Amino acid sequence: MKSYGKVILVLLLIWRTDVVIGGKSQPQDTVSVSLPGDIILGGLFPVHEKGEGASPCGPKVYNRGVQRLEAMLYAIDRVNNDSNLLPGITIGVHILDTCSRDTYALNQSLQFVRASLNNLDTSIFECSDASSPLLKKNASSGPVFGVIGGSYSSVSLQVANLFRLFHIPQISPASTAKTLSDKSRFDLFARTVPPDTFQSVALVDIIKNFNWSYVSTIHSEGSYGEYGIEAFHKEASERHVCIAAAEKVPSAADDKVFDAIISKLLKKPSARGVVLFTRAEDARRILQAAKRANLTHPLHWIASDGWGKQQKLLEGLEDIAEGAITVELQSEIIEDFDRYMMQLTPLSNQRNPWFAEYWEDTFNCAIKNSSEDNSTNHERKVICDDNLRLSEKVGYEQESKTQFVVDAVYAFAHALHHLHTDLCTQNNENEGGQQSHHAHSESVWYRKPVVDIHSQACPDMASYDGKDFYNNYLLNVSFVDLAGSEVKFDRQGDGLARYDILNYQRLDNSTGYQYKVIGKWFNNLELNLETVVWNKEQEMPTSACSLPCKAGMIKKQQGDTCCWICDSCEPYEYVYDEFTCRDCGPGLWPYPDKLSCFALSIQYMSWNSLFAIVPMIVALIGITMTIFVIVLFAKNHDTPLVRASGRELSYTLLFGILVCYCNTLALIAKPTIGSCVLQRFGIGVGFSIIYSALLTKTNRISRIFHSASKSAQRLKYISPQSQVVITSSLIAIQVLITMIWMIVEPPGTRFYYPDRTEVILKCNIQDMSFLFSQLYNMILITICTVYAIKTRKIPENFNESKFIGFTMYTTCIIWLAFVPIYFGTGNSYEIQITTLCISISLSASVALICLYSPKVYILVFHPDKNVRKLTMNSTVYRRSATTAGGQAMPTSSGYSRTPLGTGVGISASANAATIAASSGRASQSGSQNSPSPDITHKQTIIQNNEEAWIDSQATPKCE
């Protein structure tokens, strides 16, 4: 049933062909090139241009088509005269004109099927005499073994579907549509050119090399343009090239259609680049429409091999096409073919029925005795001279696909040679080998007059299945062609992808133009941009909807994917991708190019900074002064002045002052766990030592003078040991608070970011927690100040109490000023640390100067006053002596048990006596020579308490 259905289909096709041919609607319908041979190869070439309207063929011959036809004849001649390739076998041809139209090409191809009907299964047919039917064989063109063609992809798509039904293998020298690589549909199709997928990649590579991102496209209707532009759009999209306008040229387009296409392109003025995936005639009409539009800013053409490097296509349009970039399959000039063409004349080339038309079109003349169809042209054209020959002077140039036509013929020849070796010889000697030396053999341009009667073609060879031949022989050929290039097919039947990149340029010092090779493409692009010439542009033009954004800016889409506005990232952000900014994060800052971030330098107080030098100088001066006082007190340890000052509390207070000065060094040092621990202990404990000692002193003075009127009993806890215990207890509270603070907020370092451009290394101390840690010291300062206020009315000779009061008042002022300054300068760590250091040093300096400068003055400048003697004034002394009934009794140490006075008297005893004297003066109601009983009573109480203090300070001595 399968064979029966096939026969029915063939009969229908043949009937249709008979109708078309019988009609003889065009002269070309019955014209073909038919040369006999043992093996017949068919040929399909666009000899005439596409006709308009109902006519399939136009009156004008197509220069490229004629050259390709002659290239096939040339290659057949060389093969038939090559003793190393198919010896004893002649190849015949049957070449038809496709007129560049797919439907007409399909009708023409049915002639190949008619000639191949002898391969049908005739077992189902029977003649009247019971014999098997025989199909008539054309004497000039027998069954077609394979076909070379067509040129256009649309033609190849149509005829390939027909040929596969009859197992006729096909090799195209020019069809590049991607879909022809699909072996499920075109399983007997091969080509000596690569598919358009590679050409599309090459076109996108060129555009990317120009840094273009926004282009328009124009493609022809049909498989070549549609499949080619589809592959281009896919590749462009993957590589971020946007399509501004995509226009299609219909098959029957007129000038209005082309003018409308140009108008649409001009609506996208940013897309200066235009990609053409069109047939040659469509490319010419697009350029004509561009010339009619009189463009102010020229378009820059990027064209596929449909344009290639054709010169005739650009006649009269050179100024519009100047600067065009075209892609052409990399091919070499076959010089021997040029010699072949240049020796041809209409008289010598009778086997090509269309050569006369080509000759007349080339030389613009009329041939004698030509067809009647040209009679009207004779009136307008001169008669062609018999001496005319094709040459470069008359515009002859070898067509770019010539090499691929020759390669297609040789591919069949090599495959047939291998088939002949396997089927028709007893041994499998490889007579010709895969790589024969055709390029070096003698040029032979004549054909054997008749088929060799001693043909070596065996019957098995002529009837060999075309599908097996395609898969087992044709796809496996590999040879070096006449131009020295390697020829082979991949498993899809495609040839190697090699392209030349051309630039249409004006010749130097001439009005002529030429195509100049500016690059090549073989898996990747090699392009010399310095040699590129642009149309009316000195520099490379821009074809982009939006210009690239500057460093640190991102794209915000508007409309097309390649159209955007640029928006700046924040100063602290980097460009994550072309559409997104991201924060560098704390402590990081973007590089100038905004592509990544770097770590900011960590800041901390530097020793050579002015903010560190000033507090260090103050602290070092204070440390020096404090050590000097300690040494001075140590040298005068047993003198009355030092003993009367309370040595234990004095040394404790001096140690606290020294700790406060040393805090500056800990605060300025680079923050570490160690330095941060020292800061916490140093500041809190240093202040607590000073103010605990002062509180103990002021408390003792207050108790002594305020208890004098209440009791004559000696006060408790005024001995040095008691005072040291009290002071130590007060200090221990601060130490405990600091320890708790360290447990709640462990010491360490942290990074502080006052703004995004700074990273400051600080101790892990929050400002508020630091303030709370000093609350206890503030309480001590407050209580000391209260006691200083309470003892403010002590007589003027009781100067130490006054100095303590001045110290506390000054300290309060310092700390009241420090707190707002410290918290108000939180963003400037240098000012904050300097302020803290200066405040601590000032507090220590006030205590040092106010409390110890009078003592140092006496010890250094008036050591003679450092004695125990009565310093009361004479009036008081006399009153005291009268009341006592005589002079005071000497003590066991030999000194009178009277207070020590110096004019800046420090001794509490002398001050007590002074209070007594003041009290005496306050009681003027009594006799001037006799003190009142109340005064005498107070003197006795104070003196008893003070004697206990002084005795505790004195060192017992033997008389």
mmCIF file of C-alpha atoms in Angstrom, residues 91-217:
data_model
loop_
_atom_site.group_PDB
_atom_site.id
_atom_site.type_symbol
_atom_site.label_atom_id
_atom_site.label_comp_id
_atom_site.label_asym_id
_atom_site.label_seq_id
_atom_site.Cartn_x
_atom_site.Cartn_y
_atom_site.Cartn_z
ATOM 1 C CA ILE A 91 28.951 12.880 -15.096
ATOM 2 C CA GLY A 92 26.075 14.504 -16.934
ATOM 3 C CA VAL A 93 23.977 17.475 -15.889
ATOM 4 C CA HIS A 94 20.386 18.638 -15.996
ATOM 5 C CA ILE A 95 20.260 22.292 -14.888
ATOM 6 C CA LEU A 96 17.052 24.297 -14.451
ATOM 7 C CA ASP A 97 16.259 27.941 -13.763
ATOM 8 C CA THR A 98 14.419 28.673 -10.476
ATOM 9 C CA CYS A 99 13.847 32.392 -11.245
ATOM 10 C CA SER A 100 14.479 33.118 -7.528
ATOM 11 C CA ARG A 101 10.957 31.891 -6.694
ATOM 12 C CA ASP A 102 10.274 28.890 -4.470
ATOM 13 C CA THR A 103 6.973 27.772 -6.033
ATOM 14 C CA TYR A 104 8.380 27.925 -9.548
ATOM 15 C CA ALA A 105 11.482 26.027 -8.426
ATOM 16 C CA LEU A 106 9.242 23.268 -7.052
ATOM 17 C CA ASN A 107 7.480 22.943 -10.411
ATOM 18 C CA GLN A 108 10.814 22.832 -12.217
ATOM 19 C CA SER A 109 12.140 20.156 -9.855
ATOM 20 C CA LEU A 110 9.364 17.800 -10.902
ATOM 21 C CA GLN A 111 11.346 17.286 -14.104
ATOM 22 C CA PHE A 112 14.020 15.563 -12.000
ATOM 23 C CA VAL A 113 11.346 13.331 -10.521
ATOM 24 C CA ARG A 114 10.001 12.456 -14.004
ATOM 25 C CA ALA A 115 13.471 11.360 -15.051
ATOM 26 C CA SER A 116 13.807 9.262 -11.894
ATOM 27 C CA LEU A 117 10.562 7.321 -12.223
ATOM 28 C CA ASN A 118 12.464 4.322 -13.521
ATOM 29 C CA ASN A 119 13.377 3.698 -9.910
ATOM 30 C CA LEU A 120 9.752 3.070 -8.982
ATOM 31 C CA ASP A 121 8.543 -0.331 -7.845
ATOM 32 C CA THR A 122 6.737 -1.626 -10.971
ATOM 33 C CA SER A 123 5.719 -4.959 -9.490
ATOM 34 C CA ILE A 124 2.160 -3.717 -9.029
ATOM 35 C CA PHE A 125 1.861 -2.831 -12.744
ATOM 36 C CA GLU A 126 1.267 -5.324 -15.540
ATOM 37 C CA CYS A 127 1.087 -4.869 -19.337
ATOM 38 C CA SER A 128 -1.502 -6.540 -21.570
ATOM 39 C CA ASP A 129 1.035 -9.119 -22.640
ATOM 40 C CA ALA A 130 1.835 -9.849 -18.964
ATOM 41 C CA SER A 131 5.256 -8.152 -19.240
ATOM 42 C CA SER A 132 6.531 -5.576 -16.733
ATOM 43 C CA PRO A 133 6.155 -1.920 -17.742
ATOM 44 C CA LEU A 134 9.316 0.054 -18.587
ATOM 45 C CA LEU A 135 9.675 3.808 -18.252
ATOM 46 C CA LYS A 136 11.160 5.691 -21.156
ATOM 47 C CA LYS A 137 14.633 7.068 -20.508
ATOM 48 C CA ASN A 138 15.537 10.486 -21.862
ATOM 49 C CA ALA A 139 18.553 10.165 -24.041
ATOM 50 C CA SER A 140 20.050 13.428 -22.952
ATOM 51 C CA SER A 141 19.273 13.360 -19.261
ATOM 52 C CA GLY A 142 18.646 10.169 -17.475
ATOM 53 C CA PRO A 143 17.543 9.699 -13.874
ATOM 54 C CA VAL A 144 18.995 12.335 -11.573
ATOM 55 C CA PHE A 145 21.311 10.819 -8.945
ATOM 56 C CA GLY A 146 21.649 14.049 -6.917
ATOM 57 C CA VAL A 147 20.921 17.769 -7.130
ATOM 58 C CA ILE A 148 23.109 20.828 -6.600
ATOM 59 C CA GLY A 149 20.984 23.774 -5.452
ATOM 60 C CA GLY A 150 18.978 25.734 -4.786
ATOM 61 C CA SER A 151 20.519 29.045 -3.922
ATOM 62 C CA TYR A 152 17.801 30.703 -1.865
ATOM 63 C CA SER A 153 16.814 28.944 1.353
ATOM 64 C CA SER A 154 13.130 29.252 0.446
ATOM 65 C CA VAL A 155 13.785 27.297 -2.747
ATOM 66 C CA SER A 156 15.810 24.639 -0.944
ATOM 67 C CA LEU A 157 13.100 24.186 1.669
ATOM 68 C CA GLN A 158 10.497 23.503 -1.001
ATOM 69 C CA VAL A 159 12.482 21.141 -3.210
ATOM 70 C CA ALA A 160 14.164 19.296 -0.322
ATOM 71 C CA ASN A 161 10.772 18.026 0.844
ATOM 72 C CA LEU A 162 10.149 16.716 -2.673
ATOM 73 C CA PHE A 163 13.573 15.120 -3.171
ATOM 74 C CA ARG A 164 13.468 13.232 0.115
ATOM 75 C CA LEU A 165 10.374 11.360 -1.106
ATOM 76 C CA PHE A 166 12.397 9.937 -3.995
ATOM 77 C CA HIS A 167 15.693 9.541 -2.094
ATOM 78 C CA ILE A 168 17.470 12.168 -4.184
ATOM 79 C CA PRO A 169 20.357 13.687 -2.173
ATOM 80 C CA GLN A 170 20.835 17.435 -2.443
ATOM 81 C CA ILE A 171 23.787 19.797 -1.796
ATOM 82 C CA SER A 172 23.161 23.534 -1.690
ATOM 83 C CA PRO A 173 26.033 25.984 -2.257
ATOM 84 C CA ALA A 174 24.187 28.995 -0.816
ATOM 85 C CA SER A 175 21.117 28.122 1.313
ATOM 86 C CA THR A 176 21.866 29.011 4.936
ATOM 87 C CA ALA A 177 18.484 28.778 6.722
ATOM 88 C CA LYS A 178 18.833 27.234 10.161
ATOM 89 C CA THR A 179 15.859 24.923 9.755
ATOM 90 C CA LEU A 180 17.587 23.034 6.931
ATOM 91 C CA SER A 181 19.820 21.453 9.578
ATOM 92 C CA ASP A 182 16.811 19.569 10.955
ATOM 93 C CA LYS A 183 17.463 15.991 9.856
ATOM 94 C CA SER A 184 13.977 14.884 10.891
ATOM 95 C CA ARG A 185 12.556 17.014 8.064
ATOM 96 C CA PHE A 186 15.438 17.342 5.593
ATOM 97 C CA ASP A 187 17.256 14.073 5.943
ATOM 98 C CA LEU A 188 18.845 14.167 2.458
ATOM 99 C CA PHE A 189 19.932 17.815 2.467
ATOM 100 C CA ALA A 190 23.547 18.962 2.794
ATOM 101 C CA ARG A 191 25.313 22.226 2.048
ATOM 102 C CA THR A 192 28.841 23.443 1.559
ATOM 103 C CA VAL A 193 27.976 26.596 3.534
ATOM 104 C CA PRO A 194 27.196 26.905 7.252
ATOM 105 C CA PRO A 195 23.718 27.669 8.658
ATOM 106 C CA ASP A 196 22.681 31.204 9.495
ATOM 107 C CA THR A 197 22.997 30.574 13.224
ATOM 108 C CA PHE A 198 26.735 31.168 12.880
ATOM 109 C CA GLN A 199 26.177 34.227 10.698
ATOM 110 C CA SER A 200 23.770 35.610 13.285
ATOM 111 C CA VAL A 201 26.380 35.136 16.001
ATOM 112 C CA ALA A 202 28.928 36.911 13.797
ATOM 113 C CA LEU A 203 26.540 39.853 13.259
ATOM 114 C CA VAL A 204 25.928 40.202 16.998
ATOM 115 C CA ASP A 205 29.682 39.982 17.623
ATOM 116 C CA ILE A 206 30.185 42.893 15.227
ATOM 117 C CA ILE A 207 27.499 44.976 16.940
ATOM 118 C CA LYS A 208 28.921 44.269 20.385
ATOM 119 C CA ASN A 209 32.380 45.172 19.084
ATOM 120 C CA PHE A 210 30.989 48.580 18.138
ATOM 121 C CA ASN A 211 29.436 48.912 21.617
ATOM 122 C CA TRP A 212 26.003 49.232 20.047
ATOM 123 C CA SER A 213 23.052 48.157 22.146
ATOM 124 C CA TYR A 214 20.067 49.433 20.163
ATOM 125 C CA VAL A 215 19.563 48.486 16.503
ATOM 126 C CA SER A 216 16.748 48.015 14.013
ATOM 127 C CA THR A 217 16.354 44.991 11.756
#
